[in-house]
Coordinates of C-alpha atoms and ligand atoms in Angstrom, one line a residue:
M155 CA 117.3 95.6 130.4
Y156 CA 118.8 94.0 133.6
R157 CA 116.2 94.1 136.4
L158 CA 116.7 92.9 139.9
E159 CA 113.7 90.8 140.5
K160 CA 111.5 91.7 143.6
T161 CA 112.6 88.6 145.5
M162 CA 116.2 89.7 145.1
I163 CA 115.8 92.9 147.0
Q164 CA 113.6 91.4 149.7
N165 CA 116.5 90.8 151.9
E166 CA 120.1 91.9 151.9
S167 CA 121.8 88.6 151.6
A168 CA 119.4 87.3 149.0
R169 CA 120.1 90.4 146.9
W170 CA 123.9 89.9 147.1
D171 CA 123.6 86.1 146.4
A172 CA 121.6 87.0 143.3
V173 CA 124.3 89.3 142.1
R174 CA 127.0 86.8 142.9
S175 CA 125.1 84.1 140.9
R176 CA 125.8 86.2 137.7
F177 CA 129.6 85.7 138.2
P178 CA 130.4 82.1 137.7
G179 CA 134.1 82.7 138.6
A180 CA 133.0 83.8 142.1
E181 CA 132.4 80.1 143.1
T182 CA 135.8 78.7 142.1
G183 CA 137.6 80.2 145.2
P184 CA 137.6 83.7 146.6
Y185 CA 138.2 86.2 143.8
L186 CA 139.8 89.2 145.6
D187 CA 141.5 91.0 142.6
V188 CA 139.1 93.5 141.1
S189 CA 142.0 96.0 141.4
G190 CA 143.8 93.9 138.8
R191 CA 140.7 93.1 136.7
S192 CA 137.2 92.1 137.6
L193 CA 135.3 88.9 137.0
L194 CA 133.3 89.3 133.9
F195 CA 129.5 90.0 134.5
E196 CA 127.5 87.2 132.8
D197 CA 124.9 89.6 131.3
G198 CA 127.8 91.6 129.7
R199 CA 129.1 88.3 128.2
T200 CA 125.6 87.5 126.9
A201 CA 125.5 90.9 125.2
L202 CA 129.0 90.4 123.7
N203 CA 128.1 87.0 122.4
A204 CA 125.0 88.5 120.7
H205 CA 127.2 91.1 119.1
L206 CA 129.7 88.5 117.9
D207 CA 126.8 86.3 116.6
A208 CA 125.5 89.3 114.6
L209 CA 129.0 89.9 113.1
S210 CA 129.4 86.2 112.2
A211 CA 125.9 86.2 110.6
G212 CA 126.4 89.4 108.7
A213 CA 123.4 90.8 110.6
V214 CA 124.9 93.8 112.3
D215 CA 122.5 96.7 112.7
K216 CA 124.7 99.8 112.8
A217 CA 121.9 102.2 113.8
A218 CA 121.2 99.9 116.8
L219 CA 125.0 99.9 117.7
F220 CA 125.0 103.7 117.6
E221 CA 122.0 103.6 120.0
T222 CA 123.9 101.4 122.3
V223 CA 126.8 103.8 122.2
E224 CA 124.6 106.7 123.3
D225 CA 122.8 104.6 125.9
T226 CA 126.2 103.6 127.4
R227 CA 127.4 107.2 127.3
A228 CA 124.3 108.2 129.2
L229 CA 124.6 105.3 131.7
F230 CA 128.2 106.3 132.5
A231 CA 127.2 109.9 132.8
T232 CA 124.6 108.9 135.4
L233 CA 127.0 106.8 137.3
I234 CA 129.3 109.7 138.0
R235 CA 126.4 112.3 138.2
S236 CA 127.3 114.2 135.0
T237 CA 125.6 114.6 131.6
P238 CA 126.1 112.6 128.3
D239 CA 127.7 115.7 126.6
E240 CA 130.5 115.6 129.2
I241 CA 131.5 112.0 128.3
C242 CA 133.7 110.6 125.5
F243 CA 135.0 107.1 124.8
T244 CA 138.7 106.2 125.1
R245 CA 140.9 103.1 124.9
N246 CA 141.9 103.2 128.6
V247 CA 143.0 105.5 131.4
T248 CA 146.3 106.5 129.8
D249 CA 144.5 107.4 126.6
G250 CA 142.0 109.6 128.4
I251 CA 144.7 111.5 130.3
A252 CA 146.8 111.9 127.2
A253 CA 143.8 113.2 125.1
F254 CA 142.9 115.7 127.8
G255 CA 146.5 116.9 128.3
A256 CA 147.1 117.2 124.6
S257 CA 144.1 119.5 124.2
I258 CA 145.4 122.2 126.6
E259 CA 147.1 125.2 125.1
W260 CA 150.3 124.9 127.0
K261 CA 152.9 127.7 127.5
P262 CA 156.5 126.7 128.3
G263 CA 157.0 126.8 132.0
D264 CA 153.5 125.7 132.8
S265 CA 153.4 122.9 135.4
V266 CA 151.4 119.8 136.4
V267 CA 151.3 118.7 140.0
L268 CA 151.1 115.0 140.8
C269 CA 152.7 112.4 143.1
E270 CA 155.0 110.2 141.1
A271 CA 155.5 107.7 143.9
L272 CA 151.8 106.9 144.3
E273 CA 150.3 107.4 140.9
H274 CA 149.9 104.6 138.4
P275 CA 152.3 105.0 135.4
A276 CA 149.1 105.8 133.4
N277 CA 148.9 109.1 135.2
V278 CA 152.6 109.9 135.0
Y279 CA 153.9 109.1 131.5
P280 CA 151.4 111.2 129.6
W281 CA 152.6 114.3 131.5
F282 CA 156.2 113.6 130.9
G283 CA 155.3 113.2 127.2
L284 CA 153.8 116.6 127.3
A285 CA 156.8 118.0 129.1
R286 CA 159.0 116.8 126.2
K287 CA 156.7 118.3 123.6
F288 CA 155.7 121.6 125.1
G289 CA 158.4 122.4 127.7
I290 CA 156.0 122.0 130.7
R291 CA 157.2 120.9 134.1
V292 CA 156.0 118.0 136.2
K293 CA 156.1 119.0 139.9
S294 CA 156.1 115.8 142.0
V295 CA 154.7 115.9 145.5
A296 CA 156.3 113.5 148.1
P297 CA 153.9 110.9 149.7
D298 CA 153.5 110.5 153.4
R299 CA 153.4 106.8 154.5
G300 CA 151.5 105.8 151.4
A301 CA 149.1 108.7 151.6
L302 CA 149.0 112.0 149.7
S303 CA 148.6 115.0 152.0
L304 CA 146.1 117.6 150.9
D305 CA 148.3 120.3 152.3
R306 CA 151.4 119.1 150.4
V307 CA 149.4 119.1 147.1
A308 CA 148.0 122.6 147.9
D309 CA 151.5 123.9 148.7
A310 CA 152.9 122.6 145.4
I311 CA 150.3 124.6 143.4
D312 CA 151.8 127.9 142.2
A313 CA 151.3 130.5 139.5
T314 CA 152.6 128.1 136.8
T315 CA 150.3 125.2 137.7
R316 CA 147.6 124.4 135.2
I317 CA 146.5 120.9 136.3
V318 CA 146.6 118.8 139.4
A319 CA 146.4 115.1 138.5
I320 CA 145.6 112.6 141.3
S321 CA 143.9 109.2 141.7
A322 CA 140.7 108.9 143.8
V323 CA 142.0 105.6 145.1
S324 CA 145.6 104.6 144.7
F325 CA 146.3 101.1 143.2
A326 CA 148.6 100.5 146.2
P327 CA 148.3 100.9 149.2
G328 CA 144.7 101.5 148.1
F329 CA 144.0 104.7 150.1
T330 CA 141.0 106.9 149.3
F331 CA 142.0 110.5 148.6
P332 CA 139.8 113.4 149.8
V333 CA 139.1 114.6 146.2
A334 CA 136.3 117.0 147.0
E335 CA 138.5 119.1 149.3
L336 CA 141.3 119.3 146.7
G337 CA 138.7 120.1 144.0
A338 CA 137.5 123.1 146.0
E339 CA 141.0 124.3 146.5
C340 CA 141.8 123.9 142.7
R341 CA 138.6 125.7 141.8
R342 CA 139.5 128.6 144.2
R343 CA 142.9 128.9 142.6
G344 CA 141.9 128.5 139.0
V345 CA 143.7 125.2 138.5
L346 CA 142.2 122.2 136.6
L347 CA 141.7 119.0 138.5
L348 CA 142.0 115.7 136.7
V349 CA 141.0 112.5 138.6
D350 CA 142.2 109.0 137.8
A351 CA 139.1 107.0 138.9
A352 CA 140.5 103.6 137.7
Q353 CA 140.3 102.1 141.2
A354 CA 137.1 104.0 142.3
I355 CA 134.7 103.5 139.4
G356 CA 131.9 101.1 139.9
I357 CA 132.7 100.8 143.6
A358 CA 132.9 104.2 145.2
S359 CA 129.9 106.5 144.9
I360 CA 131.2 109.2 142.6
D361 CA 129.8 112.7 142.2
V362 CA 131.9 114.8 139.8
Q363 CA 130.0 118.0 141.0
K364 CA 130.9 117.3 144.6
W365 CA 134.5 116.5 143.6
N366 CA 134.7 119.8 141.6
A367 CA 136.5 117.7 139.0
D368 CA 137.3 119.1 135.6
A369 CA 138.3 115.8 134.1
V370 CA 137.8 112.2 135.2
V371 CA 139.2 109.1 133.5
A372 CA 138.2 105.4 134.0
S373 CA 138.5 102.1 132.2
T374 CA 136.0 99.2 132.1
Q375 CA 138.0 96.1 133.2
K376 CA 137.9 96.7 137.0
G377 CA 134.9 98.0 138.9
L378 CA 132.8 98.1 135.7
M379 CA 133.3 94.3 135.3
A380 CA 133.8 94.3 131.6
L381 CA 136.7 94.3 129.1
Y382 CA 140.2 95.7 128.6
G383 CA 140.5 98.3 125.9
L384 CA 137.7 100.7 126.7
G385 CA 137.6 103.7 128.9
F386 CA 135.7 106.9 129.5
L387 CA 136.8 110.5 129.8
F388 CA 134.6 113.0 131.6
I389 CA 135.3 116.7 130.9
R390 CA 133.2 119.4 132.6
R391 CA 131.1 121.0 130.0
E392 CA 132.4 124.6 130.4
I393 CA 136.0 123.3 130.2
A394 CA 135.4 121.0 127.3
E395 CA 133.9 123.8 125.3
T396 CA 137.2 125.6 125.5
L397 CA 139.4 122.7 124.3
K398 CA 140.7 121.7 120.9
P399 CA 141.3 117.9 120.8
A400 CA 144.6 116.8 119.3
Y401 CA 142.7 114.9 116.6
L402 CA 139.9 116.4 114.6
S403 CA 137.5 113.6 113.6
R404 CA 134.2 113.1 111.8
F405 CA 132.6 112.1 115.0
G406 CA 134.1 115.1 116.9
V407 CA 132.4 117.7 114.8
E408 CA 128.7 118.8 114.7
Q409 CA 127.5 117.4 111.4
E410 CA 124.3 115.8 110.1
G411 CA 124.2 112.8 107.8
H412 CA 126.0 109.5 107.4
E413 CA 129.4 108.9 109.0
A414 CA 130.9 108.5 105.5
D415 CA 129.6 111.8 104.2
L416 CA 132.6 114.1 104.0
G417 CA 130.6 117.1 105.2
D418 CA 132.7 120.2 105.7
P419 CA 136.1 119.4 107.2
A420 CA 137.0 123.1 107.3
S421 CA 133.9 124.1 109.3
D422 CA 135.6 123.7 112.6
V423 CA 132.4 123.4 114.6
Y424 CA 133.1 121.0 117.3
A425 CA 130.6 118.5 118.7
P426 CA 129.2 119.8 122.1
G427 CA 131.3 119.3 125.2
A428 CA 133.4 116.2 125.5
R429 CA 131.9 114.6 122.4
R430 CA 134.5 116.4 120.4
F431 CA 137.0 114.0 121.8
D432 CA 135.3 110.9 120.2
V433 CA 137.3 109.7 117.2
G434 CA 136.3 107.1 114.6
N435 CA 134.2 104.0 115.0
Y436 CA 133.7 102.9 118.6
N437 CA 134.9 99.9 120.5
Y438 CA 131.5 98.2 120.1
P439 CA 132.4 94.9 121.8
G440 CA 133.6 96.8 124.8
I441 CA 130.6 99.1 124.9
V442 CA 128.0 96.3 124.5
T443 CA 129.7 94.4 127.3
V444 CA 129.9 97.2 129.8
A445 CA 126.4 98.6 129.4
P446 CA 124.6 95.8 131.4
A447 CA 127.1 96.1 134.3
I448 CA 126.6 99.9 134.6
R449 CA 122.8 99.3 134.5
M450 CA 123.1 96.8 137.4
L451 CA 125.2 99.2 139.4
L452 CA 122.7 101.9 139.0
E453 CA 119.8 99.6 139.9
L454 CA 121.6 98.5 143.1
G455 CA 122.5 102.2 143.8
Q456 CA 126.0 103.6 144.1
E457 CA 125.7 104.2 147.9
T458 CA 124.4 100.7 148.5
V459 CA 127.3 99.2 146.4
Q460 CA 129.9 101.4 148.2
D461 CA 128.6 100.5 151.7
Y462 CA 128.5 96.8 150.9
V463 CA 131.9 96.5 149.3
H464 CA 133.7 98.8 151.8
G465 CA 131.9 96.9 154.6
L466 CA 133.5 93.7 153.4
A467 CA 136.9 95.3 153.1
H468 CA 136.6 96.8 156.6
R469 CA 135.6 93.5 158.2
F470 CA 138.5 91.7 156.4
T471 CA 140.9 94.4 157.6
D472 CA 139.9 94.0 161.2
Q473 CA 140.2 90.2 161.1
I474 CA 143.6 90.3 159.4
L475 CA 144.8 92.8 162.1
D476 CA 143.3 90.5 164.8
L477 CA 145.6 87.7 163.5
G478 CA 148.6 90.0 164.2
L479 CA 149.4 90.8 160.6
P480 CA 150.1 94.3 159.4
V481 CA 147.5 96.0 157.3
F482 CA 148.9 99.1 155.6
G483 CA 147.1 102.1 157.1
G484 CA 145.8 100.1 160.1
R485 CA 142.2 99.9 161.2
P486 CA 139.5 101.1 158.8
G487 CA 139.0 104.9 158.6
P488 CA 138.4 107.6 156.0
H489 CA 141.5 106.5 154.1
S490 CA 140.0 103.0 153.5
S491 CA 138.6 101.7 150.2
Q492 CA 137.8 98.3 148.7
I493 CA 141.5 97.5 148.7
V494 CA 143.2 96.0 151.7
T495 CA 147.0 95.8 151.5
V496 CA 148.9 93.5 153.8
G497 CA 152.6 93.9 154.7
A498 CA 154.8 96.3 156.5
D499 CA 156.8 98.0 153.7
L500 CA 155.6 99.9 150.7
G501 CA 158.3 99.0 148.2
S502 CA 158.6 98.5 144.5
G503 CA 157.8 94.9 143.9
H504 CA 154.9 93.9 141.6
D505 CA 153.6 90.4 141.3
S506 CA 156.4 89.4 143.7
T507 CA 157.9 90.7 146.9
R508 CA 161.2 90.6 148.7
D509 CA 159.3 90.2 152.0
H510 CA 159.7 86.4 152.5
D511 CA 156.9 86.1 154.9
M512 CA 154.4 87.8 152.6
L513 CA 155.6 85.8 149.6
S514 CA 155.1 82.6 151.6
L515 CA 151.6 83.7 152.6
Y516 CA 150.8 84.7 149.0
E517 CA 151.9 81.3 147.7
H518 CA 149.9 79.6 150.4
L519 CA 146.7 81.5 149.4
R520 CA 147.3 81.0 145.6
A521 CA 147.8 77.3 146.2
N522 CA 144.3 77.3 147.9
K523 CA 142.6 79.1 145.0
V524 CA 142.5 82.6 146.4
R525 CA 143.0 85.2 143.6
L526 CA 144.8 88.3 144.8
S527 CA 147.8 90.3 143.7
I528 CA 151.1 91.8 144.9
R529 CA 151.6 95.5 144.3
R530 CA 154.4 97.7 145.7
N531 CA 155.6 94.8 147.9
L532 CA 152.3 94.4 149.6
L533 CA 149.7 91.6 149.3
R534 CA 146.7 93.3 147.7
F535 CA 143.1 92.0 148.4
S536 CA 140.3 93.9 146.7
F537 CA 136.6 93.4 147.0
H538 CA 133.6 93.9 144.7
I539 CA 129.9 93.2 144.6
Y540 CA 130.3 89.5 143.9
N541 CA 132.2 88.9 147.1
N542 CA 130.6 87.9 150.4
E543 CA 131.3 86.9 154.0
R544 CA 132.1 83.3 152.9
D545 CA 135.0 84.7 150.9
I546 CA 136.3 86.5 154.0
D547 CA 135.8 83.4 156.2
T548 CA 137.7 81.2 153.7
V549 CA 140.7 83.6 153.4
I550 CA 140.8 84.3 157.1
R551 CA 140.8 80.5 157.9
L552 CA 143.7 80.1 155.4
V553 CA 145.6 83.0 156.8
A554 CA 145.1 81.8 160.4
G555 CA 146.4 78.3 159.4
W556 CA 149.5 79.9 157.8
V557 CA 150.1 82.2 160.8
K558 CA 150.0 79.2 163.2
H559 CA 152.8 77.5 161.3
H560 CA 154.9 80.6 161.0
R561 CA 154.9 82.0 164.5
N562 CA 157.7 81.2 166.9
D563 CA 157.2 80.8 170.6
A564 CA 157.7 84.5 171.2
G565 CA 154.7 85.2 168.8
A566 CA 156.8 86.7 166.0
L567 CA 156.6 85.5 162.5
T568 CA 159.5 83.2 161.7
R569 CA 161.4 83.8 158.5
V570 CA 160.7 81.1 155.9
Ligands
PLP1300 C1 145.1 104.0 139.4 C2 145.2 103.3 138.1 N1 145.3 104.1 137.0 C3 145.3 103.5 135.8 C4 145.4 102.1 135.6 C5 145.5 101.5 134.3 O1 145.7 102.4 133.2 P1 145.4 102.0 131.7 O2 143.9 101.8 131.6 O3 145.9 103.1 130.9 O4 146.2 100.7 131.4 C6 145.4 101.3 136.8 C7 145.5 99.8 136.7 O5 145.6 99.1 135.8 C8 145.3 101.9 138.0 O6 145.3 101.2 139.1

């Protein structure tokens, strides 16, 4: 089990240095792209290597693997303040949303409320798939300068609405949504709330009770510092108990005995809560890799992690603004997260942008070993626990150097 040694917690910076030392990639230039994917946590890699060694040697202990599955389910449940019976394993965020959506008993004319312009495709396509299959409607709410207004979402809910689907933190411009307020409204009006926590998990302190969330989806390659191809789906116990998953599986029913025992496929007694959504054998490599990272997050404490990571992003935001560059959303506030997006226009460019100044800055940073991304036309910098003030200083120095060469005498940025 991962334990932060006493000396590590004796003082703040020693603690974060100790964390950083478990991410070798953090020392090869500022890594500011957890929103794309995280650096891999060394202890997760060690656990993965051990799993692969066991496979190579023909020494896999299946009972121990099942134990790791249950430990990991419990760790994730603790991370979002829920219970293990409310958690099942998925392949990714899309899979979790699709599995939840496909288990609802839809009536033609039912609707789902979401914001197509701000949601990741993972939280849009599954609903359009269900619309084709069951004749439901997707009601799209218009964004307001990159934000989703609580009032607009509430206004879009009507008698046909079964689900509201929103992300806790958008992938661009990276704003935090007031989920708890919307959750209270949804609960009051008898509508289910599904939260895409892809950009919040492992960084924001999440409490599904406070959110009033009915379903939450996440994957493990970002804030959970592990691999692609594994996700979690939380479903509130009382809701899960009413759902019939699209797939009936051996692991999704309550039965004793070996997984290969046929049991009684006609018995129709589902496993408790969200466990009924488990399917066949698990993504063991993904699960063994993510468990040490969740343990570390719990040992650090979710509030501590959130304060540290958001603190870095806030200070970075202020320094970018002080250099005269536009941060989308302006000075830090309730809308802020670990994501800082730089540029004036929220557009449609990914990995590249038509804003020549921003593209030039992006190339300058990349050439100097800064890892970042471009989403929706904006430069996206995103922070995690392995980042520190030195990363900020390095990037700010590079940006300041670039600004100096791209300002004309009037102080405006010159087109390059
Ligand atoms: C908000 C959000 N949702 C979902 C995803 C990914 O979805 P999936 O795991 O299905 O690929 C991302 C980023 O990759 C994201 O930023």
